[in-house]
Amino acid sequence: MAGPGGGRLGRWWRRWRRRPVAVQVGAVVVVVAVVVGVVFAVSGTSPKPKTTPTTTATSPSVTPPDEASTSSAGVTAHTINVVFPVSNLTELATTFGFAGDIEYSEQAKAIRLFVKTINDSGGINGRSINAMIVPFDATSEVGMRALCKQWTEGGAQVFAVLDGIGTWTGDNQLCITQEGHTPLISQWTTVTNWTTEGSPYLWWTGPDDASLLQATVNWGVSSGRLGRTIKVAVIAGNRTSDQVALDQYLLPDLKRAGITPIVETIPADPSDTAATSSAAPLVVQQLRADDVTSVIPLMPFNVFFPVLQAETQQQYFPTLLLSDYEESIESALGLIPVPYTKALNGQEGVTTETLGGVDDSRPYAKGGYDPGDRSCWVIWHKAYPLTPKGNMNDFIEEQGPIQGWCQAIRLFEAAAKAAGRHLTRRTFVEAMAKITDFPGGYSPVLSYGPDRFAGPAQYRVVRLHVNEPPSSQCKTPLKPLGPQTVCWVDVSKWKPLPT
């Protein structure tokens, strides 16, 4: 992308489009034209399937790892069959009219490299990982469910499924885990109900949004953004996952703080694009009429974008309490300095990710990677060294797809090795429950337990910052690409997530 901040924004866009951690219950691309004439293909969400597992307040208790299936399906004397679903955007490109999937091959290359590294070092207690890389159409719930059934039923020989960047989402996770009793490691998350339903097979490398929303409320109160005398609103998507997060988690959190917010529900499925576009200006108009000053977004990007557009058109810019819920922080970074600087510059939020860290290993990028990122870069750089003419092979984005797959594969390796030679689904999930202080990738450290299925345990507050002219607030100016036009600024140090 050309223009100010094009390099930084371009990297964010590639990262976010390939890794729609902001999606719930499916993934699709919405094409939106921004005021500068740049076209973004944006990952959103798709409707839940007509037949879905039940996720309600009366969900059953967690199934402990020692009650998991003892099946060793997919495990032979010499191999372990592991599925790697990779979203193939060819169908999206055809449907929505944007450039084809330019990074599917990069993801496949990353998966093969990190799996090969393990296999070449003796594998998993003498067994090699058989990487079954499966492209799928993220817009087709029917197709995703059919794949799930193919992997988990009828004598299927699949031991586990790894989703390194969060494209296997929503009820499709429960299809594999709750229905299929097959281990799944995934970056996509929602609230605790999902891991309860999918226990003990569903393990997240991203945060549990229940803890994240509690942290957001705690920070909002302590920072003066939330309070009994402050007009607070929640804009929530109408999807099941958003409504569960609202009714069972966020509203009770706010009630305990003595806050009764105005709640606006908005169509959130991409199939409701016209309804979303029509509703967004009305929602913003109502919040403005109600003198709302603080807004908590509880919605995917395909809703967040038109809401920001409506705010800009109406010149109404409330304080936003951003978070990792649907990646509102990370997606917001890609929308400044254009087109929504007024709506987003200076806004703050809660994150478990290394957003303020360094995603470049080169000497002029001070600080280097976190340990987990660094070790992945060493393998990548050895396989794809910098050429004399120069390229980006010495570069791995901290939140990018290469790092995401490395993190998931290494986590699987750690648990499978700890399970011992007698590898079954039970020994695997029992080993997962014992992993603590694991060097992460998207988050610094991952820790699990018998009833803890989301790895990140810490959060911090960051601020969106337009870095023009360049300021010392931006920690990592990327020379010689030029200083970052937008960046993250740390507001607080790491703190434990509420439990």
Short mmCIF file of C-alpha atoms in Angstrom, two decimals:
data_model
loop_
_atom_site.label_atom_id
_atom_site.label_comp_id
_atom_site.label_asym_id
_atom_site.label_seq_id
_atom_site.Cartn_x
_atom_site.Cartn_y
_atom_site.Cartn_z
CA MET A 1 0.00 0.00 0.00
CA ALA A 2 1.28 3.41 -0.88
CA GLY A 3 1.09 6.62 1.04
CA PRO A 4 1.87 7.56 4.64
CA GLY A 5 2.11 4.54 6.83
CA GLY A 6 1.59 2.20 3.90
CA GLY A 7 4.24 -0.28 5.02
CA ARG A 8 2.96 -0.53 8.58
CA LEU A 9 -0.66 -0.58 7.50
CA GLY A 10 0.10 -3.09 4.78
CA ARG A 11 1.71 -5.46 7.26
CA TRP A 12 -1.24 -5.06 9.61
CA TRP A 13 -3.65 -5.72 6.77
CA ARG A 14 -1.88 -8.88 5.60
CA ARG A 15 -1.70 -10.10 9.18
CA TRP A 16 -5.30 -9.30 10.03
CA ARG A 17 -6.78 -10.61 6.78
CA ARG A 18 -5.02 -13.94 7.12
CA ARG A 19 -5.63 -14.18 10.81
CA PRO A 20 -9.18 -13.05 11.51
CA VAL A 21 -8.94 -13.47 15.23
CA ALA A 22 -11.62 -10.87 15.22
CA VAL A 23 -14.12 -13.32 13.86
CA GLN A 24 -16.81 -15.19 15.72
CA VAL A 25 -18.86 -18.09 14.40
CA GLY A 26 -17.27 -18.24 10.98
CA ALA A 27 -15.28 -16.02 8.65
CA VAL A 28 -15.93 -14.07 5.49
CA VAL A 29 -14.53 -11.07 3.72
CA VAL A 30 -16.41 -7.80 3.37
CA VAL A 31 -15.10 -5.37 0.80
CA VAL A 32 -15.19 -1.76 1.89
CA ALA A 33 -13.77 1.29 0.14
CA VAL A 34 -12.17 3.84 2.46
CA VAL A 35 -12.07 7.55 1.76
CA VAL A 36 -8.50 7.53 0.48
CA GLY A 37 -9.49 5.16 -2.29
CA VAL A 38 -7.83 2.09 -0.77
CA VAL A 39 -9.89 -1.08 -0.89
CA PHE A 40 -9.65 -3.39 2.10
CA ALA A 41 -10.83 -6.98 2.05
CA VAL A 42 -11.95 -7.39 5.61
CA SER A 43 -12.43 -10.59 7.59
CA GLY A 44 -15.81 -10.70 9.25
CA THR A 45 -18.10 -13.47 10.32
CA SER A 46 -20.66 -15.81 8.92
CA PRO A 47 -23.93 -17.07 10.29
CA LYS A 48 -23.94 -20.01 12.62
CA PRO A 49 -25.09 -23.31 11.13
CA LYS A 50 -28.75 -24.20 11.42
CA THR A 51 -27.86 -27.10 13.72
CA THR A 52 -25.46 -26.00 16.44
CA PRO A 53 -24.36 -27.20 19.86
CA THR A 54 -26.16 -25.50 22.72
CA THR A 55 -24.23 -22.87 24.67
CA THR A 56 -26.34 -21.49 27.50
CA ALA A 57 -26.16 -20.42 31.11
CA THR A 58 -26.98 -23.99 32.07
CA SER A 59 -23.98 -25.46 30.25
CA PRO A 60 -22.58 -28.60 31.88
CA SER A 61 -19.53 -28.41 34.07
CA VAL A 62 -16.03 -28.88 32.71
CA THR A 63 -15.15 -32.43 31.73
CA PRO A 64 -11.73 -33.12 33.33
CA PRO A 65 -8.87 -34.37 31.16
CA ASP A 66 -8.76 -37.73 32.95
CA GLU A 67 -12.24 -38.46 31.59
CA ALA A 68 -11.27 -37.90 27.96
CA SER A 69 -11.49 -40.57 25.31
CA THR A 70 -8.71 -43.13 25.28
CA SER A 71 -8.86 -43.32 21.49
CA SER A 72 -5.55 -43.33 19.62
CA ALA A 73 -7.18 -42.74 16.23
CA GLY A 74 -4.69 -41.16 13.87
CA VAL A 75 -1.68 -42.54 15.73
CA THR A 76 0.39 -45.35 14.23
CA ALA A 77 3.71 -46.85 15.22
CA HIS A 78 5.51 -44.23 13.16
CA THR A 79 3.16 -41.28 12.49
CA ILE A 80 0.61 -38.91 14.02
CA ASN A 81 -2.03 -37.53 11.67
CA VAL A 82 -2.67 -33.85 12.40
CA VAL A 83 -5.00 -31.62 10.37
CA PHE A 84 -4.03 -28.03 9.63
CA PRO A 85 -7.07 -26.19 8.24
CA VAL A 86 -6.02 -23.15 6.20
CA SER A 87 -8.62 -20.68 4.95
CA ASN A 88 -8.42 -20.46 1.17
CA LEU A 89 -9.72 -17.09 0.00
CA THR A 90 -10.14 -18.06 -3.64
CA GLU A 91 -13.90 -18.29 -3.23
CA LEU A 92 -13.93 -15.01 -1.34
CA ALA A 93 -11.97 -13.32 -4.09
CA THR A 94 -14.45 -14.56 -6.69
CA THR A 95 -17.48 -13.63 -4.61
CA PHE A 96 -16.38 -10.21 -3.42
CA GLY A 97 -14.07 -9.15 -6.21
CA PHE A 98 -10.67 -8.61 -4.59
CA ALA A 99 -7.21 -9.97 -5.33
CA GLY A 100 -6.77 -13.71 -4.85
CA ASP A 101 -5.29 -15.48 -1.87
CA ILE A 102 -1.65 -14.43 -1.89
CA GLU A 103 -0.65 -15.90 1.46
CA TYR A 104 -2.11 -19.41 1.47
CA SER A 105 1.19 -20.68 0.10
CA GLU A 106 3.09 -18.80 2.84
CA GLN A 107 1.03 -20.50 5.53
CA ALA A 108 1.54 -23.93 3.98
CA LYS A 109 5.27 -23.24 3.72
CA ALA A 110 5.41 -22.26 7.40
CA ILE A 111 3.48 -25.35 8.52
CA ARG A 112 5.72 -27.69 6.53
CA LEU A 113 8.89 -26.02 7.81
CA PHE A 114 8.04 -26.15 11.52
CA VAL A 115 6.69 -29.71 11.25
CA LYS A 116 9.80 -30.79 9.33
CA THR A 117 12.00 -29.29 12.03
CA ILE A 118 10.30 -31.47 14.64
CA ASN A 119 10.37 -34.58 12.45
CA ASP A 120 14.04 -34.11 11.58
CA SER A 121 14.84 -33.93 15.29
CA GLY A 122 13.29 -37.29 16.10
CA GLY A 123 9.63 -36.38 15.90
CA ILE A 124 7.23 -36.96 18.78
CA ASN A 125 8.80 -39.74 20.81
CA GLY A 126 9.89 -41.42 17.59
CA ARG A 127 6.74 -40.66 15.59
CA SER A 128 6.64 -38.16 12.73
CA ILE A 129 3.86 -35.62 12.40
CA ASN A 130 1.90 -36.23 9.21
CA ALA A 131 0.77 -32.70 8.37
CA MET A 132 -2.60 -32.83 6.59
CA ILE A 133 -2.93 -29.28 5.26
CA VAL A 134 -6.57 -28.79 4.27
CA PRO A 135 -7.78 -25.65 2.46
CA PHE A 136 -11.34 -24.68 3.30
CA ASP A 137 -13.89 -22.07 2.30
CA ALA A 138 -14.43 -19.95 5.40
CA THR A 139 -17.72 -18.61 4.00
CA SER A 140 -19.33 -22.06 3.92
CA GLU A 141 -20.65 -23.32 7.24
CA VAL A 142 -21.94 -26.41 5.47
CA GLY A 143 -18.50 -27.10 4.02
CA MET A 144 -16.72 -26.55 7.34
CA ARG A 145 -19.09 -28.85 9.18
CA ALA A 146 -18.66 -31.49 6.49
CA LEU A 147 -14.89 -31.33 6.96
CA CYS A 148 -15.31 -31.58 10.72
CA LYS A 149 -17.36 -34.75 10.32
CA GLN A 150 -14.83 -36.13 7.84
CA TRP A 151 -12.07 -35.65 10.40
CA THR A 152 -13.95 -36.94 13.44
CA GLU A 153 -16.46 -39.61 12.40
CA GLY A 154 -16.74 -42.86 10.49
CA GLY A 155 -13.41 -44.33 11.48
CA ALA A 156 -11.55 -41.10 10.70
CA GLN A 157 -7.82 -41.36 11.32
CA VAL A 158 -7.15 -37.85 12.60
CA PHE A 159 -5.58 -37.41 16.01
CA ALA A 160 -5.82 -33.63 16.41
CA VAL A 161 -6.58 -30.37 14.61
CA LEU A 162 -4.35 -27.27 14.84
CA ASP A 163 -5.59 -23.79 13.94
CA GLY A 164 -2.61 -21.50 14.32
CA ILE A 165 -4.17 -18.20 13.29
CA GLY A 166 -7.80 -18.45 14.36
CA THR A 167 -9.77 -19.17 11.22
CA TRP A 168 -11.58 -22.28 12.50
CA THR A 169 -14.19 -20.54 14.59
CA GLY A 170 -17.39 -20.59 16.61
CA ASP A 171 -19.61 -23.66 16.53
CA ASN A 172 -17.14 -25.32 14.17
CA GLN A 173 -14.79 -25.61 17.15
CA LEU A 174 -17.49 -27.40 19.11
CA CYS A 175 -18.14 -29.72 16.19
CA ILE A 176 -14.57 -31.01 16.46
CA THR A 177 -14.37 -31.06 20.26
CA GLN A 178 -17.81 -31.43 21.85
CA GLU A 179 -19.21 -33.65 19.12
CA GLY A 180 -16.07 -35.26 17.72
CA HIS A 181 -14.05 -35.69 20.94
CA THR A 182 -10.95 -34.66 19.00
CA PRO A 183 -8.26 -32.30 20.40
CA LEU A 184 -8.22 -28.82 18.86
CA ILE A 185 -5.66 -26.09 19.50
CA SER A 186 -6.92 -22.76 18.16
CA GLN A 187 -6.16 -19.05 18.33
CA TRP A 188 -9.84 -18.03 17.98
CA THR A 189 -11.63 -17.48 21.27
CA THR A 190 -14.87 -16.35 22.80
CA VAL A 191 -16.22 -16.70 26.34
CA THR A 192 -15.81 -19.60 28.76
CA ASN A 193 -18.99 -21.40 27.65
CA TRP A 194 -17.18 -22.61 24.54
CA THR A 195 -14.32 -24.32 26.36
CA THR A 196 -16.75 -25.75 28.91
CA GLU A 197 -18.78 -27.28 26.09
CA GLY A 198 -15.65 -28.45 24.27
CA SER A 199 -13.77 -29.72 27.32
CA PRO A 200 -11.37 -31.35 27.65
CA TYR A 201 -10.50 -31.21 23.95
CA LEU A 202 -10.66 -27.46 23.17
CA TRP A 203 -7.51 -25.46 23.96
CA TRP A 204 -7.04 -21.79 23.05
CA THR A 205 -3.82 -19.91 22.39
CA GLY A 206 -5.84 -16.70 22.62
CA PRO A 207 -7.48 -15.28 25.77
CA ASP A 208 -10.77 -16.30 27.31
CA ASP A 209 -12.99 -13.31 26.56
CA ALA A 210 -14.80 -13.70 29.89
CA SER A 211 -11.60 -12.73 31.72
CA LEU A 212 -10.85 -10.11 29.09
CA LEU A 213 -14.22 -8.38 29.52
CA GLN A 214 -13.81 -8.38 33.31
CA ALA A 215 -10.37 -6.79 32.89
CA THR A 216 -11.88 -4.20 30.55
CA VAL A 217 -14.50 -3.23 33.11
CA ASN A 218 -11.93 -3.10 35.92
CA TRP A 219 -9.66 -0.87 33.85
CA GLY A 220 -12.58 1.28 32.71
CA VAL A 221 -13.60 1.97 36.30
CA SER A 222 -10.07 2.62 37.54
CA SER A 223 -9.32 4.97 34.65
CA GLY A 224 -12.55 6.95 34.99
CA ARG A 225 -13.97 5.78 31.67
CA LEU A 226 -16.74 3.87 33.44
CA GLY A 227 -18.73 4.88 36.50
CA ARG A 228 -22.18 5.36 37.94
CA THR A 229 -22.33 8.99 36.82
CA ILE A 230 -20.96 8.31 33.34
CA LYS A 231 -23.22 7.56 30.38
CA VAL A 232 -22.04 4.15 29.18
CA ALA A 233 -23.24 2.15 26.21
CA VAL A 234 -22.54 -1.31 24.77
CA ILE A 235 -22.91 -1.96 21.05
CA ALA A 236 -23.34 -5.71 20.72
CA GLY A 237 -23.66 -7.89 17.66
CA ASN A 238 -26.77 -10.04 17.40
CA ARG A 239 -24.82 -13.30 16.97
CA THR A 240 -25.12 -16.00 19.60
CA SER A 241 -21.53 -15.55 20.74
CA ASP A 242 -21.94 -11.78 21.18
CA GLN A 243 -25.20 -12.13 23.07
CA VAL A 244 -23.79 -14.80 25.39
CA ALA A 245 -20.78 -12.56 26.05
CA LEU A 246 -23.13 -9.65 26.74
CA ASP A 247 -25.76 -11.32 28.90
CA GLN A 248 -23.67 -13.81 30.85
CA TYR A 249 -20.43 -11.88 31.28
CA LEU A 250 -20.25 -8.17 30.41
CA LEU A 251 -23.57 -7.03 31.89
CA PRO A 252 -22.97 -8.88 35.18
CA ASP A 253 -19.46 -7.38 35.32
CA LEU A 254 -20.90 -3.90 34.84
CA LYS A 255 -23.68 -4.54 37.36
CA ARG A 256 -21.13 -5.45 40.02
CA ALA A 257 -19.49 -2.10 39.32
CA GLY A 258 -22.81 -0.35 39.79
CA ILE A 259 -23.17 0.47 36.09
CA THR A 260 -26.31 0.03 34.02
CA PRO A 261 -25.38 0.68 30.40
CA ILE A 262 -27.49 1.51 27.39
CA VAL A 263 -27.42 -1.56 25.15
CA GLU A 264 -27.73 -1.32 21.39
CA THR A 265 -27.93 -4.57 19.43
CA ILE A 266 -26.93 -4.50 15.78
CA PRO A 267 -27.04 -7.07 12.94
CA ALA A 268 -23.61 -8.72 12.82
CA ASP A 269 -23.67 -11.49 10.24
CA PRO A 270 -22.11 -10.62 6.88
CA SER A 271 -25.30 -11.85 5.25
CA ASP A 272 -26.93 -8.90 7.00
CA THR A 273 -24.60 -6.32 5.43
CA ALA A 274 -27.44 -4.08 4.26
CA ALA A 275 -29.14 -4.25 7.66
CA THR A 276 -25.85 -3.50 9.44
CA SER A 277 -25.15 -0.51 7.20
CA SER A 278 -28.65 0.84 7.82
CA ALA A 279 -28.55 0.24 11.56
CA ALA A 280 -25.11 1.71 12.30
CA PRO A 281 -26.03 5.40 11.70
CA LEU A 282 -29.21 4.99 13.75
CA VAL A 283 -27.33 3.39 16.65
CA VAL A 284 -24.74 6.16 16.66
CA GLN A 285 -27.45 8.81 16.38
CA GLN A 286 -29.24 7.33 19.41
CA LEU A 287 -26.07 7.18 21.51
CA ARG A 288 -25.34 10.79 20.64
CA ALA A 289 -28.88 11.82 21.60
CA ASP A 290 -28.44 9.97 24.91
CA ASP A 291 -25.19 11.88 25.61
CA VAL A 292 -23.21 8.63 25.86
CA THR A 293 -19.52 9.32 26.48
CA SER A 294 -18.10 5.78 26.81
CA VAL A 295 -18.78 2.85 24.48
CA ILE A 296 -17.77 -0.81 24.80
CA PRO A 297 -17.74 -2.50 21.37
CA LEU A 298 -18.87 -6.13 21.48
CA MET A 299 -18.96 -6.82 17.77
CA PRO A 300 -16.91 -8.08 14.81
CA PHE A 301 -15.10 -5.90 12.33
CA ASN A 302 -17.86 -5.97 9.73
CA VAL A 303 -19.92 -4.03 12.31
CA PHE A 304 -17.09 -2.02 13.86
CA PHE A 305 -16.22 -0.45 10.49
CA PRO A 306 -19.69 0.97 9.68
CA VAL A 307 -20.06 2.16 13.27
CA LEU A 308 -16.80 4.13 12.95
CA GLN A 309 -17.99 5.41 9.60
CA ALA A 310 -21.23 6.63 11.19
CA GLU A 311 -19.33 8.29 14.05
CA THR A 312 -17.17 10.14 11.54
CA GLN A 313 -20.13 11.25 9.44
CA GLN A 314 -21.94 12.53 12.52
CA GLN A 315 -18.76 13.99 14.10
CA TYR A 316 -19.46 12.12 17.32
CA PHE A 317 -16.41 10.55 18.93
CA PRO A 318 -17.08 8.82 22.28
CA THR A 319 -14.40 7.14 24.34
CA LEU A 320 -14.04 3.54 23.19
CA LEU A 321 -13.02 0.76 25.54
CA LEU A 322 -11.21 -1.48 23.06
CA SER A 323 -9.94 -5.00 23.74
CA ASP A 324 -8.94 -8.30 22.19
CA TYR A 325 -12.64 -9.12 21.89
CA GLU A 326 -12.98 -9.48 18.12
CA GLU A 327 -9.56 -7.80 17.94
CA SER A 328 -11.01 -4.30 18.10
CA ILE A 329 -7.59 -2.94 19.10
CA GLU A 330 -5.64 -4.63 16.36
CA SER A 331 -8.18 -3.85 13.66
CA ALA A 332 -8.40 -0.23 14.83
CA LEU A 333 -4.68 0.18 14.26
CA GLY A 334 -5.22 -0.55 10.58
CA LEU A 335 -7.80 2.23 10.28
CA ILE A 336 -5.49 5.07 11.27
CA PRO A 337 -4.07 7.44 10.16
CA VAL A 338 -6.79 7.04 7.55
CA PRO A 339 -9.72 7.02 7.43
CA TYR A 340 -10.69 7.26 11.12
CA THR A 341 -8.01 9.23 12.94
CA LYS A 342 -10.51 11.33 14.89
CA ALA A 343 -12.47 8.30 15.96
CA LEU A 344 -9.47 6.17 16.95
CA ASN A 345 -6.30 8.14 17.62
CA GLY A 346 -5.61 8.10 21.36
CA GLN A 347 -8.17 5.41 22.11
CA GLU A 348 -7.05 2.76 24.58
CA GLY A 349 -7.77 -0.87 25.26
CA VAL A 350 -6.95 -4.13 27.01
CA THR A 351 -4.80 -6.71 25.26
CA THR A 352 -3.02 -9.96 26.02
CA GLU A 353 -0.88 -9.65 22.90
CA THR A 354 2.64 -8.36 22.40
CA LEU A 355 1.32 -5.39 20.48
CA GLY A 356 3.82 -2.98 21.92
CA GLY A 357 6.71 -5.37 21.37
CA VAL A 358 9.17 -5.62 18.52
CA ASP A 359 8.26 -7.61 15.43
CA ASP A 360 11.56 -7.21 13.61
CA SER A 361 14.80 -9.05 14.35
CA ARG A 362 17.17 -6.76 12.52
CA PRO A 363 19.79 -4.78 14.48
CA TYR A 364 18.10 -1.44 13.91
CA ALA A 365 14.92 -2.72 15.55
CA LYS A 366 15.78 -2.35 19.21
CA GLY A 367 14.88 -5.09 21.62
CA GLY A 368 14.31 -8.08 19.38
CA TYR A 369 11.61 -10.69 19.72
CA ASP A 370 10.13 -12.24 22.81
CA PRO A 371 11.78 -15.65 23.43
CA GLY A 372 9.00 -17.64 21.75
CA ASP A 373 9.01 -15.39 18.68
CA ARG A 374 12.78 -15.35 18.55
CA SER A 375 13.13 -19.13 18.48
CA CYS A 376 10.63 -19.34 15.61
CA TRP A 377 12.53 -16.66 13.70
CA VAL A 378 15.79 -18.59 14.09
CA ILE A 379 14.28 -21.59 12.30
CA TRP A 380 12.66 -19.45 9.61
CA HIS A 381 15.77 -17.39 8.97
CA LYS A 382 17.94 -20.49 8.70
CA ALA A 383 15.62 -21.97 6.08
CA TYR A 384 15.04 -18.68 4.25
CA PRO A 385 18.06 -16.43 4.81
CA LEU A 386 18.33 -12.86 3.66
CA THR A 387 19.48 -12.72 0.03
CA PRO A 388 22.19 -10.32 -1.20
CA LYS A 389 19.51 -8.28 -2.95
CA GLY A 390 17.54 -8.01 0.25
CA ASN A 391 14.09 -9.34 1.08
CA MET A 392 11.74 -9.73 4.03
CA ASN A 393 12.71 -13.32 4.83
CA ASP A 394 14.55 -12.14 7.93
CA PHE A 395 11.28 -10.74 9.23
CA ILE A 396 8.45 -12.47 11.09
CA GLU A 397 5.54 -10.40 12.34
CA GLU A 398 4.82 -11.03 16.00
CA GLN A 399 1.12 -11.27 15.19
CA GLY A 400 1.58 -12.74 11.71
CA PRO A 401 0.65 -16.14 10.26
CA ILE A 402 4.17 -17.63 10.35
CA GLN A 403 4.45 -16.95 14.05
CA GLY A 404 0.92 -18.17 14.71
CA TRP A 405 1.57 -21.55 13.11
CA CYS A 406 4.93 -21.89 14.85
CA GLN A 407 3.29 -21.26 18.23
CA ALA A 408 0.52 -23.83 17.69
CA ILE A 409 2.86 -26.50 16.33
CA ARG A 410 5.32 -26.07 19.16
CA LEU A 411 2.55 -26.21 21.74
CA PHE A 412 1.26 -29.43 20.21
CA GLU A 413 4.81 -30.83 20.22
CA ALA A 414 5.26 -30.02 23.91
CA ALA A 415 2.02 -31.73 24.95
CA ALA A 416 2.41 -34.74 22.66
CA LYS A 417 5.95 -35.39 23.87
CA ALA A 418 4.89 -35.03 27.49
CA ALA A 419 2.09 -37.55 26.87
CA GLY A 420 4.73 -40.23 26.35
CA ARG A 421 4.97 -43.09 23.92
CA HIS A 422 1.42 -44.26 24.71
CA LEU A 423 -0.25 -41.35 22.90
CA THR A 424 -4.03 -41.18 23.19
CA ARG A 425 -6.45 -38.31 23.31
CA ARG A 426 -6.59 -38.69 27.08
CA THR A 427 -2.83 -38.67 27.62
CA PHE A 428 -2.56 -35.70 25.27
CA VAL A 429 -5.13 -33.50 27.02
CA GLU A 430 -3.76 -34.52 30.41
CA ALA A 431 -0.37 -33.29 29.23
CA MET A 432 -1.90 -30.05 27.89
CA ALA A 433 -3.38 -29.41 31.32
CA LYS A 434 0.11 -29.50 32.85
CA ILE A 435 1.74 -26.96 30.50
CA THR A 436 2.65 -23.72 32.25
CA ASP A 437 4.91 -20.79 31.43
CA PHE A 438 5.16 -21.88 27.80
CA PRO A 439 6.99 -19.30 25.62
CA GLY A 440 4.16 -18.02 23.47
CA GLY A 441 4.08 -16.03 20.26
CA TYR A 442 1.06 -13.78 20.05
CA SER A 443 1.13 -13.59 23.86
CA PRO A 444 4.36 -13.73 25.89
CA VAL A 445 3.49 -16.78 28.02
CA LEU A 446 0.83 -19.50 27.84
CA SER A 447 -0.30 -21.50 30.90
CA TYR A 448 -3.00 -24.14 31.13
CA GLY A 449 -4.62 -26.36 33.77
CA PRO A 450 -7.30 -29.05 34.25
CA ASP A 451 -9.98 -26.35 34.04
CA ARG A 452 -7.98 -23.62 32.31
CA PHE A 453 -8.22 -23.92 28.55
CA ALA A 454 -7.03 -20.47 27.43
CA GLY A 455 -3.28 -19.87 27.62
CA PRO A 456 -2.78 -16.10 28.07
CA ALA A 457 -2.85 -15.11 31.73
CA GLN A 458 -1.73 -11.46 31.57
CA TYR A 459 -2.95 -8.25 30.00
CA ARG A 460 -1.87 -4.67 29.62
CA VAL A 461 -3.42 -1.44 28.40
CA VAL A 462 -2.19 0.14 25.17
CA ARG A 463 -3.01 3.33 23.31
CA LEU A 464 -3.37 3.90 19.57
CA HIS A 465 -1.00 6.63 18.47
CA VAL A 466 -0.55 8.46 15.18
CA ASN A 467 3.21 9.02 15.04
CA GLU A 468 3.35 12.20 12.99
CA PRO A 469 5.79 13.79 13.50
CA PRO A 470 7.81 10.81 14.84
CA SER A 471 7.74 10.62 18.62
CA SER A 472 9.68 8.72 21.25
CA GLN A 473 6.33 7.27 22.31
CA CYS A 474 6.64 4.77 19.47
CA LYS A 475 9.09 2.16 20.67
CA THR A 476 9.99 0.53 17.39
CA PRO A 477 10.51 2.82 14.41
CA LEU A 478 11.20 0.44 11.54
CA LYS A 479 14.29 1.79 9.80
CA PRO A 480 15.23 1.87 6.96
CA LEU A 481 11.57 1.44 6.04
CA GLY A 482 10.99 4.76 7.73
CA PRO A 483 9.38 5.59 11.08
CA GLN A 484 6.05 4.04 11.90
CA THR A 485 3.14 6.29 11.05
CA VAL A 486 0.98 4.56 13.64
CA CYS A 487 1.99 2.53 16.65
CA TRP A 488 1.06 1.13 20.02
CA VAL A 489 2.02 2.96 23.21
CA ASP A 490 2.09 1.04 26.48
CA VAL A 491 -0.14 2.61 29.13
CA SER A 492 0.30 -0.02 31.83
CA LYS A 493 2.57 -2.93 32.65
CA TRP A 494 1.48 -6.55 32.41
CA LYS A 495 -1.09 -7.58 35.02
CA PRO A 496 -2.77 -10.92 35.81
CA LEU A 497 -6.06 -11.49 34.03
CA PRO A 498 -9.03 -11.84 36.40
CA THR A 499 -9.99 -15.45 37.09
#
